[in-house]
């Protein structure tokens, strides 16, 4: 057994809204005791000074995409549907090096910005592979971050999933997008089954999950197949639900009811189910999620960046939905900064009306980004808090940084002032991974050289895919907003009357 003690820091208690002087005794990877400063520790205990530091639980990113990190900043004015149209350009022709590199870049950014665990919806075309999953899992394990990695899968392409879209394309483009068909559902389910059956990694560090990407991009049989795998192997399920209005409208057209009502009818909602975004959930949908103990991964940055809308987190909390916070992928947010995501979660709730009692408090935002996200990841009893029995996933902020001068209120300042620049050191499972603002587990200079080489290679390899995007964007960019423009209640009740 190895003991470590963090001495002399102010330890944040988000629920209490306080930061009191306390020492944290860690045994191996787990917090054993949080006690008064200067208390006795076992012989041979390693001491780490946390003087002039605020110690907070590592932030937990409830929704990201590791493959997005090589595509950061590649676009500007994109709706979700234009982003999906751009997917072959942004993510095409990836090899093993690109898959690993993209995950490493994201993990490095998250750790340097105080995030110690994430839910990664990782995409590989045309089917998820054991090699691809192992590359991502080992990227997290080696850098020392916790992750839940869910292959993001479907059995219908974007063009098959949006009613009327394929028919709106000129014939030549219809033929091109037909080549973007995904593998048959059975092949994908078989591949995931093999991956999770042979999982070689420590599930306390990196574990698999399943992400049927968007409900109506999946046949019912396919969604049920994903849920069966989740039951058999005790996995999380994660899906983009009611993200954009186009998605909400398409759900009504396809199912005659909301996506969430349909998922409920299929019987797949439960405590292991995470809805990503949930911008267009109605009260009944939220009640369904709350009653089933499900989570929402709230991604306010992406929801604004893609023009998807402002999610109503107060209504979610009122419906007893477990609320987590995420950054979403770097192709649509574009950073992986959980401090910013918390801050935006707070701000987005505050622009929705003058009834300030309905606004998300900083305490609620901070709890969502720690305990709430942890529960969505399936780590609810082991990460997201500084308490005995929890993993030693800890962030030390420099209280001499201007963000904290003066220290007036630790939770308000964590959510509204901190932007990641005061992160001094980060520990995951008792292992120091960031010290004096430098990452210890990865060579950033080498990462830079590899990223440049990968960018150049992918730029050339995806030139055709870029041209395809340029040809498709005018059609998708006018058809989808048209679909979204009709008032939502006309879609809902019109669809029922038909
Ligand atoms: Zn996403």
CSV table of N, CA, C and O in Angstrom, one decimal, residues 292-357:
chain,number,residue,atom,x,y,z
A,292,UNK,N,-37.3,7.2,-15.2
A,292,UNK,CA,-36.5,6.1,-15.4
A,292,UNK,C,-35.1,6.2,-14.9
A,292,UNK,O,-34.2,5.4,-15.1
A,293,UNK,N,-34.8,7.3,-14.1
A,293,UNK,CA,-33.5,7.5,-13.5
A,293,UNK,C,-32.4,7.8,-14.6
A,293,UNK,O,-31.2,7.6,-14.3
A,294,UNK,N,-32.8,8.3,-15.7
A,294,UNK,CA,-31.8,8.6,-16.8
A,294,UNK,C,-31.1,9.9,-16.6
A,294,UNK,O,-31.5,10.7,-15.8
A,295,UNK,N,-30.1,10.1,-17.4
A,295,UNK,CA,-29.3,11.4,-17.3
A,295,UNK,C,-29.4,12.2,-18.6
A,295,UNK,O,-29.7,11.6,-19.7
A,296,UNK,N,-29.1,13.5,-18.5
A,296,UNK,CA,-28.9,14.3,-19.7
A,296,UNK,C,-27.5,14.9,-19.6
A,296,UNK,O,-27.1,15.4,-18.6
A,297,UNK,N,-26.8,14.7,-20.7
A,297,UNK,CA,-25.5,15.4,-20.8
A,297,UNK,C,-25.8,16.7,-21.5
A,297,UNK,O,-26.1,16.8,-22.7
A,298,UNK,N,-25.7,17.8,-20.8
A,298,UNK,CA,-26.0,19.1,-21.3
A,298,UNK,C,-24.7,19.8,-21.9
A,298,UNK,O,-23.7,19.9,-21.2
A,299,UNK,N,-24.8,20.1,-23.1
A,299,UNK,CA,-23.7,20.7,-23.8
A,299,UNK,C,-23.9,22.1,-24.3
A,299,UNK,O,-24.2,22.3,-25.5
A,300,UNK,N,-23.9,23.1,-23.4
A,300,UNK,CA,-24.4,24.4,-23.8
A,300,UNK,C,-23.6,25.1,-24.9
A,300,UNK,O,-24.1,25.8,-25.7
A,301,UNK,N,-22.2,24.8,-24.9
A,301,UNK,CA,-21.4,25.4,-25.9
A,301,UNK,C,-21.7,24.9,-27.3
A,301,UNK,O,-21.9,25.7,-28.2
A,302,UNK,N,-21.9,23.6,-27.5
A,302,UNK,CA,-22.2,23.0,-28.7
A,302,UNK,C,-23.6,23.5,-29.2
A,302,UNK,O,-23.9,23.8,-30.3
A,303,UNK,N,-24.6,23.5,-28.2
A,303,UNK,CA,-25.9,23.9,-28.5
A,303,UNK,C,-26.0,25.3,-29.1
A,303,UNK,O,-26.9,25.6,-30.0
A,304,UNK,N,-25.2,26.2,-28.6
A,304,UNK,CA,-25.1,27.5,-29.2
A,304,UNK,C,-24.4,27.6,-30.5
A,304,UNK,O,-24.8,28.2,-31.4
A,305,UNK,N,-23.2,26.9,-30.5
A,305,UNK,CA,-22.3,26.9,-31.7
A,305,UNK,C,-23.1,26.4,-32.9
A,305,UNK,O,-22.9,26.9,-34.0
A,306,UNK,N,-23.9,25.3,-32.7
A,306,UNK,CA,-24.6,24.7,-33.9
A,306,UNK,C,-26.0,25.3,-34.0
A,306,UNK,O,-26.8,24.9,-34.9
A,307,UNK,N,-26.4,26.3,-33.2
A,307,UNK,CA,-27.7,26.9,-33.3
A,307,UNK,C,-28.8,26.0,-32.9
A,307,UNK,O,-29.9,26.1,-33.3
A,308,UNK,N,-28.5,24.9,-32.1
A,308,UNK,CA,-29.5,23.9,-31.7
A,308,UNK,C,-30.5,24.5,-30.8
A,308,UNK,O,-31.7,24.1,-30.8
A,309,UNK,N,-30.1,25.4,-29.9
A,309,UNK,CA,-31.1,26.1,-29.0
A,309,UNK,C,-30.6,26.1,-27.6
A,309,UNK,O,-29.4,25.7,-27.3
A,310,UNK,N,-31.4,26.4,-26.7
A,310,UNK,CA,-31.1,26.6,-25.2
A,310,UNK,C,-31.8,25.5,-24.5
A,310,UNK,O,-33.1,25.6,-24.4
A,311,UNK,N,-31.1,24.6,-23.9
A,311,UNK,CA,-31.8,23.5,-23.1
A,311,UNK,C,-32.3,24.0,-21.8
A,311,UNK,O,-31.7,24.9,-21.2
A,312,UNK,N,-33.4,23.5,-21.4
A,312,UNK,CA,-34.1,23.9,-20.1
A,312,UNK,C,-33.7,23.1,-19.0
A,312,UNK,O,-34.3,22.1,-18.6
A,313,UNK,N,-32.5,23.4,-18.4
A,313,UNK,CA,-32.0,22.5,-17.3
A,313,UNK,C,-32.8,22.6,-16.0
A,313,UNK,O,-32.9,21.6,-15.3
A,314,UNK,N,-33.5,23.7,-15.8
A,314,UNK,CA,-34.4,23.8,-14.6
A,314,UNK,C,-35.5,22.8,-14.7
A,314,UNK,O,-35.8,22.0,-13.8
A,315,UNK,N,-36.1,22.7,-15.9
A,315,UNK,CA,-37.2,21.7,-16.1
A,315,UNK,C,-36.7,20.3,-15.9
A,315,UNK,O,-37.3,19.4,-15.4
A,316,UNK,N,-35.5,20.1,-16.4
A,316,UNK,CA,-34.9,18.7,-16.2
A,316,UNK,C,-34.7,18.4,-14.8
A,316,UNK,O,-35.0,17.3,-14.3
A,317,UNK,N,-34.1,19.3,-14.0
A,317,UNK,CA,-33.9,19.1,-12.6
A,317,UNK,C,-35.3,18.9,-11.9
A,317,UNK,O,-35.4,18.0,-11.0
A,318,UNK,N,-36.2,19.7,-12.2
A,318,UNK,CA,-37.6,19.6,-11.6
A,318,UNK,C,-38.2,18.2,-11.9
A,318,UNK,O,-38.9,17.6,-11.1
A,319,UNK,N,-37.8,17.6,-13.1
A,319,UNK,CA,-38.4,16.3,-13.4
A,319,UNK,C,-37.5,15.1,-12.9
A,319,UNK,O,-37.7,14.0,-13.2
A,320,UNK,N,-36.5,15.5,-12.0
A,320,UNK,CA,-35.6,14.5,-11.4
A,320,UNK,C,-34.7,13.8,-12.4
A,320,UNK,O,-34.3,12.7,-12.2
A,321,UNK,N,-34.4,14.5,-13.5
A,321,UNK,CA,-33.4,14.0,-14.4
A,321,UNK,C,-32.0,14.2,-13.8
A,321,UNK,O,-31.8,15.3,-13.2
A,322,UNK,N,-31.1,13.2,-13.9
A,322,UNK,CA,-29.8,13.5,-13.5
A,322,UNK,C,-29.0,14.3,-14.5
A,322,UNK,O,-29.0,14.0,-15.7
A,323,UNK,N,-28.5,15.5,-14.1
A,323,UNK,CA,-27.9,16.4,-15.0
A,323,UNK,C,-26.4,16.4,-15.0
A,323,UNK,O,-25.8,16.5,-13.9
A,324,UNK,N,-25.8,16.1,-16.2
A,324,UNK,CA,-24.4,16.2,-16.3
A,324,UNK,C,-24.1,17.3,-17.3
A,324,UNK,O,-25.0,17.8,-18.0
A,325,UNK,N,-22.8,17.6,-17.4
A,325,UNK,CA,-22.4,18.7,-18.3
A,325,UNK,C,-21.2,18.2,-19.2
A,325,UNK,O,-20.4,17.5,-18.7
A,326,UNK,N,-21.3,18.5,-20.5
A,326,UNK,CA,-20.2,18.1,-21.4
A,326,UNK,C,-19.8,19.2,-22.3
A,326,UNK,O,-20.4,20.3,-22.4
A,327,UNK,N,-18.7,19.0,-23.0
A,327,UNK,CA,-18.2,20.0,-24.0
A,327,UNK,C,-18.7,19.7,-25.4
A,327,UNK,O,-18.7,20.6,-26.2
A,328,UNK,N,-19.1,18.4,-25.6
A,328,UNK,CA,-19.2,17.9,-27.0
A,328,UNK,C,-17.9,17.9,-27.7
A,328,UNK,O,-16.9,18.3,-27.2
A,329,UNK,N,-17.9,17.4,-28.9
A,329,UNK,CA,-16.6,17.2,-29.6
A,329,UNK,C,-16.0,18.5,-30.1
A,329,UNK,O,-16.7,19.5,-30.2
A,330,UNK,N,-14.7,18.4,-30.4
A,330,UNK,CA,-14.0,19.7,-30.8
A,330,UNK,C,-14.4,20.1,-32.2
A,330,UNK,O,-14.1,21.3,-32.5
A,331,UNK,N,-15.1,19.3,-33.0
A,331,UNK,CA,-15.5,19.8,-34.3
A,331,UNK,C,-16.8,20.7,-34.2
A,331,UNK,O,-17.2,21.3,-35.1
A,332,UNK,N,-17.3,20.8,-33.0
A,332,UNK,CA,-18.5,21.6,-32.8
A,332,UNK,C,-18.6,22.4,-31.5
A,332,UNK,O,-19.7,22.8,-31.1
A,333,UNK,N,-17.4,22.6,-30.8
A,333,UNK,CA,-17.6,23.4,-29.5
A,333,UNK,C,-16.6,24.5,-29.2
A,333,UNK,O,-17.0,25.4,-28.5
A,334,UNK,N,-15.4,24.7,-29.7
A,334,UNK,CA,-14.5,23.7,-30.3
A,334,UNK,C,-13.4,23.3,-29.3
A,334,UNK,O,-12.6,22.5,-29.7
A,335,UNK,N,-13.6,23.8,-28.1
A,335,UNK,CA,-12.5,23.4,-27.1
A,335,UNK,C,-13.1,22.3,-26.2
A,335,UNK,O,-14.3,21.9,-26.3
A,336,UNK,N,-12.3,21.8,-25.3
A,336,UNK,CA,-12.6,20.8,-24.4
A,336,UNK,C,-12.5,21.3,-22.9
A,336,UNK,O,-11.8,20.7,-22.1
A,337,UNK,N,-13.0,22.5,-22.7
A,337,UNK,CA,-12.8,23.2,-21.5
A,337,UNK,C,-14.1,23.1,-20.6
A,337,UNK,O,-15.1,23.8,-20.8
A,338,UNK,N,-14.0,22.3,-19.6
A,338,UNK,CA,-15.2,22.0,-18.7
A,338,UNK,C,-15.5,23.2,-17.8
A,338,UNK,O,-16.6,23.4,-17.4
A,339,UNK,N,-14.5,24.1,-17.5
A,339,UNK,CA,-14.8,25.3,-16.8
A,339,UNK,C,-15.7,26.2,-17.6
A,339,UNK,O,-16.7,26.7,-17.2
A,340,UNK,N,-15.4,26.3,-18.9
A,340,UNK,CA,-16.2,27.1,-19.8
A,340,UNK,C,-17.6,26.4,-19.9
A,340,UNK,O,-18.6,27.2,-20.0
A,341,UNK,N,-17.7,25.1,-20.0
A,341,UNK,CA,-19.0,24.4,-20.1
A,341,UNK,C,-19.9,24.7,-18.9
A,341,UNK,O,-21.1,24.9,-19.0
A,342,UNK,N,-19.2,24.7,-17.7
A,342,UNK,CA,-20.0,25.0,-16.5
A,342,UNK,C,-20.5,26.4,-16.5
A,342,UNK,O,-21.7,26.7,-16.2
A,343,UNK,N,-19.6,27.3,-16.9
A,343,UNK,CA,-20.0,28.8,-17.0
A,343,UNK,C,-21.1,29.0,-18.0
A,343,UNK,O,-22.1,29.7,-17.7
A,344,UNK,N,-21.0,28.3,-19.2
A,344,UNK,CA,-22.1,28.5,-20.2
A,344,UNK,C,-23.4,27.9,-19.7
A,344,UNK,O,-24.5,28.4,-19.9
A,345,UNK,N,-23.3,26.8,-18.9
A,345,UNK,CA,-24.5,26.1,-18.4
A,345,UNK,C,-25.2,27.1,-17.5
A,345,UNK,O,-26.4,27.3,-17.5
A,346,UNK,N,-24.4,27.8,-16.7
A,346,UNK,CA,-25.0,28.8,-15.8
A,346,UNK,C,-25.6,29.9,-16.6
A,346,UNK,O,-26.8,30.3,-16.4
A,347,UNK,N,-24.9,30.5,-17.6
A,347,UNK,CA,-25.4,31.6,-18.3
A,347,UNK,C,-26.6,31.3,-19.2
A,347,UNK,O,-27.5,32.1,-19.3
A,348,UNK,N,-26.5,30.1,-19.9
A,348,UNK,CA,-27.6,29.7,-20.8
A,348,UNK,C,-28.9,29.6,-20.0
A,348,UNK,O,-30.0,30.0,-20.5
A,349,UNK,N,-28.9,29.2,-18.8
A,349,UNK,CA,-30.1,29.1,-18.0
A,349,UNK,C,-30.6,30.5,-17.7
A,349,UNK,O,-31.8,30.7,-17.5
A,350,UNK,N,-29.7,31.5,-17.6
A,350,UNK,CA,-30.1,32.8,-17.2
A,350,UNK,C,-30.7,33.7,-18.3
A,350,UNK,O,-31.3,34.7,-18.0
A,351,UNK,N,-30.5,33.3,-19.5
A,351,UNK,CA,-31.1,34.1,-20.6
A,351,UNK,C,-32.4,33.6,-21.0
A,351,UNK,O,-33.0,34.1,-22.0
A,352,UNK,N,-33.0,32.6,-20.3
A,352,UNK,CA,-34.3,32.1,-20.8
A,352,UNK,C,-35.5,32.7,-20.2
A,352,UNK,O,-36.6,32.3,-20.4
A,353,UNK,N,-35.3,33.7,-19.4
A,353,UNK,CA,-36.5,34.4,-18.8
A,353,UNK,C,-36.1,35.2,-17.5
A,353,UNK,O,-35.0,34.9,-17.0
A,354,UNK,N,-36.9,36.1,-17.1
A,354,UNK,CA,-36.6,36.9,-16.0
A,354,UNK,C,-36.8,36.3,-14.6
A,354,UNK,O,-36.5,36.9,-13.6
A,355,UNK,N,-37.4,35.0,-14.6
A,355,UNK,CA,-37.7,34.4,-13.3
A,355,UNK,C,-36.4,33.8,-12.7
A,355,UNK,O,-36.1,32.6,-12.9
A,356,UNK,N,-35.7,34.6,-12.0
A,356,UNK,CA,-34.3,34.2,-11.6
A,356,UNK,C,-34.3,33.0,-10.7
A,356,UNK,O,-33.3,32.3,-10.6
A,357,UNK,N,-35.5,32.7,-10.1
A,357,UNK,CA,-35.5,31.5,-9.2
A,357,UNK,C,-35.3,30.3,-10.1
A,357,UNK,O,-35.0,29.2,-9.6
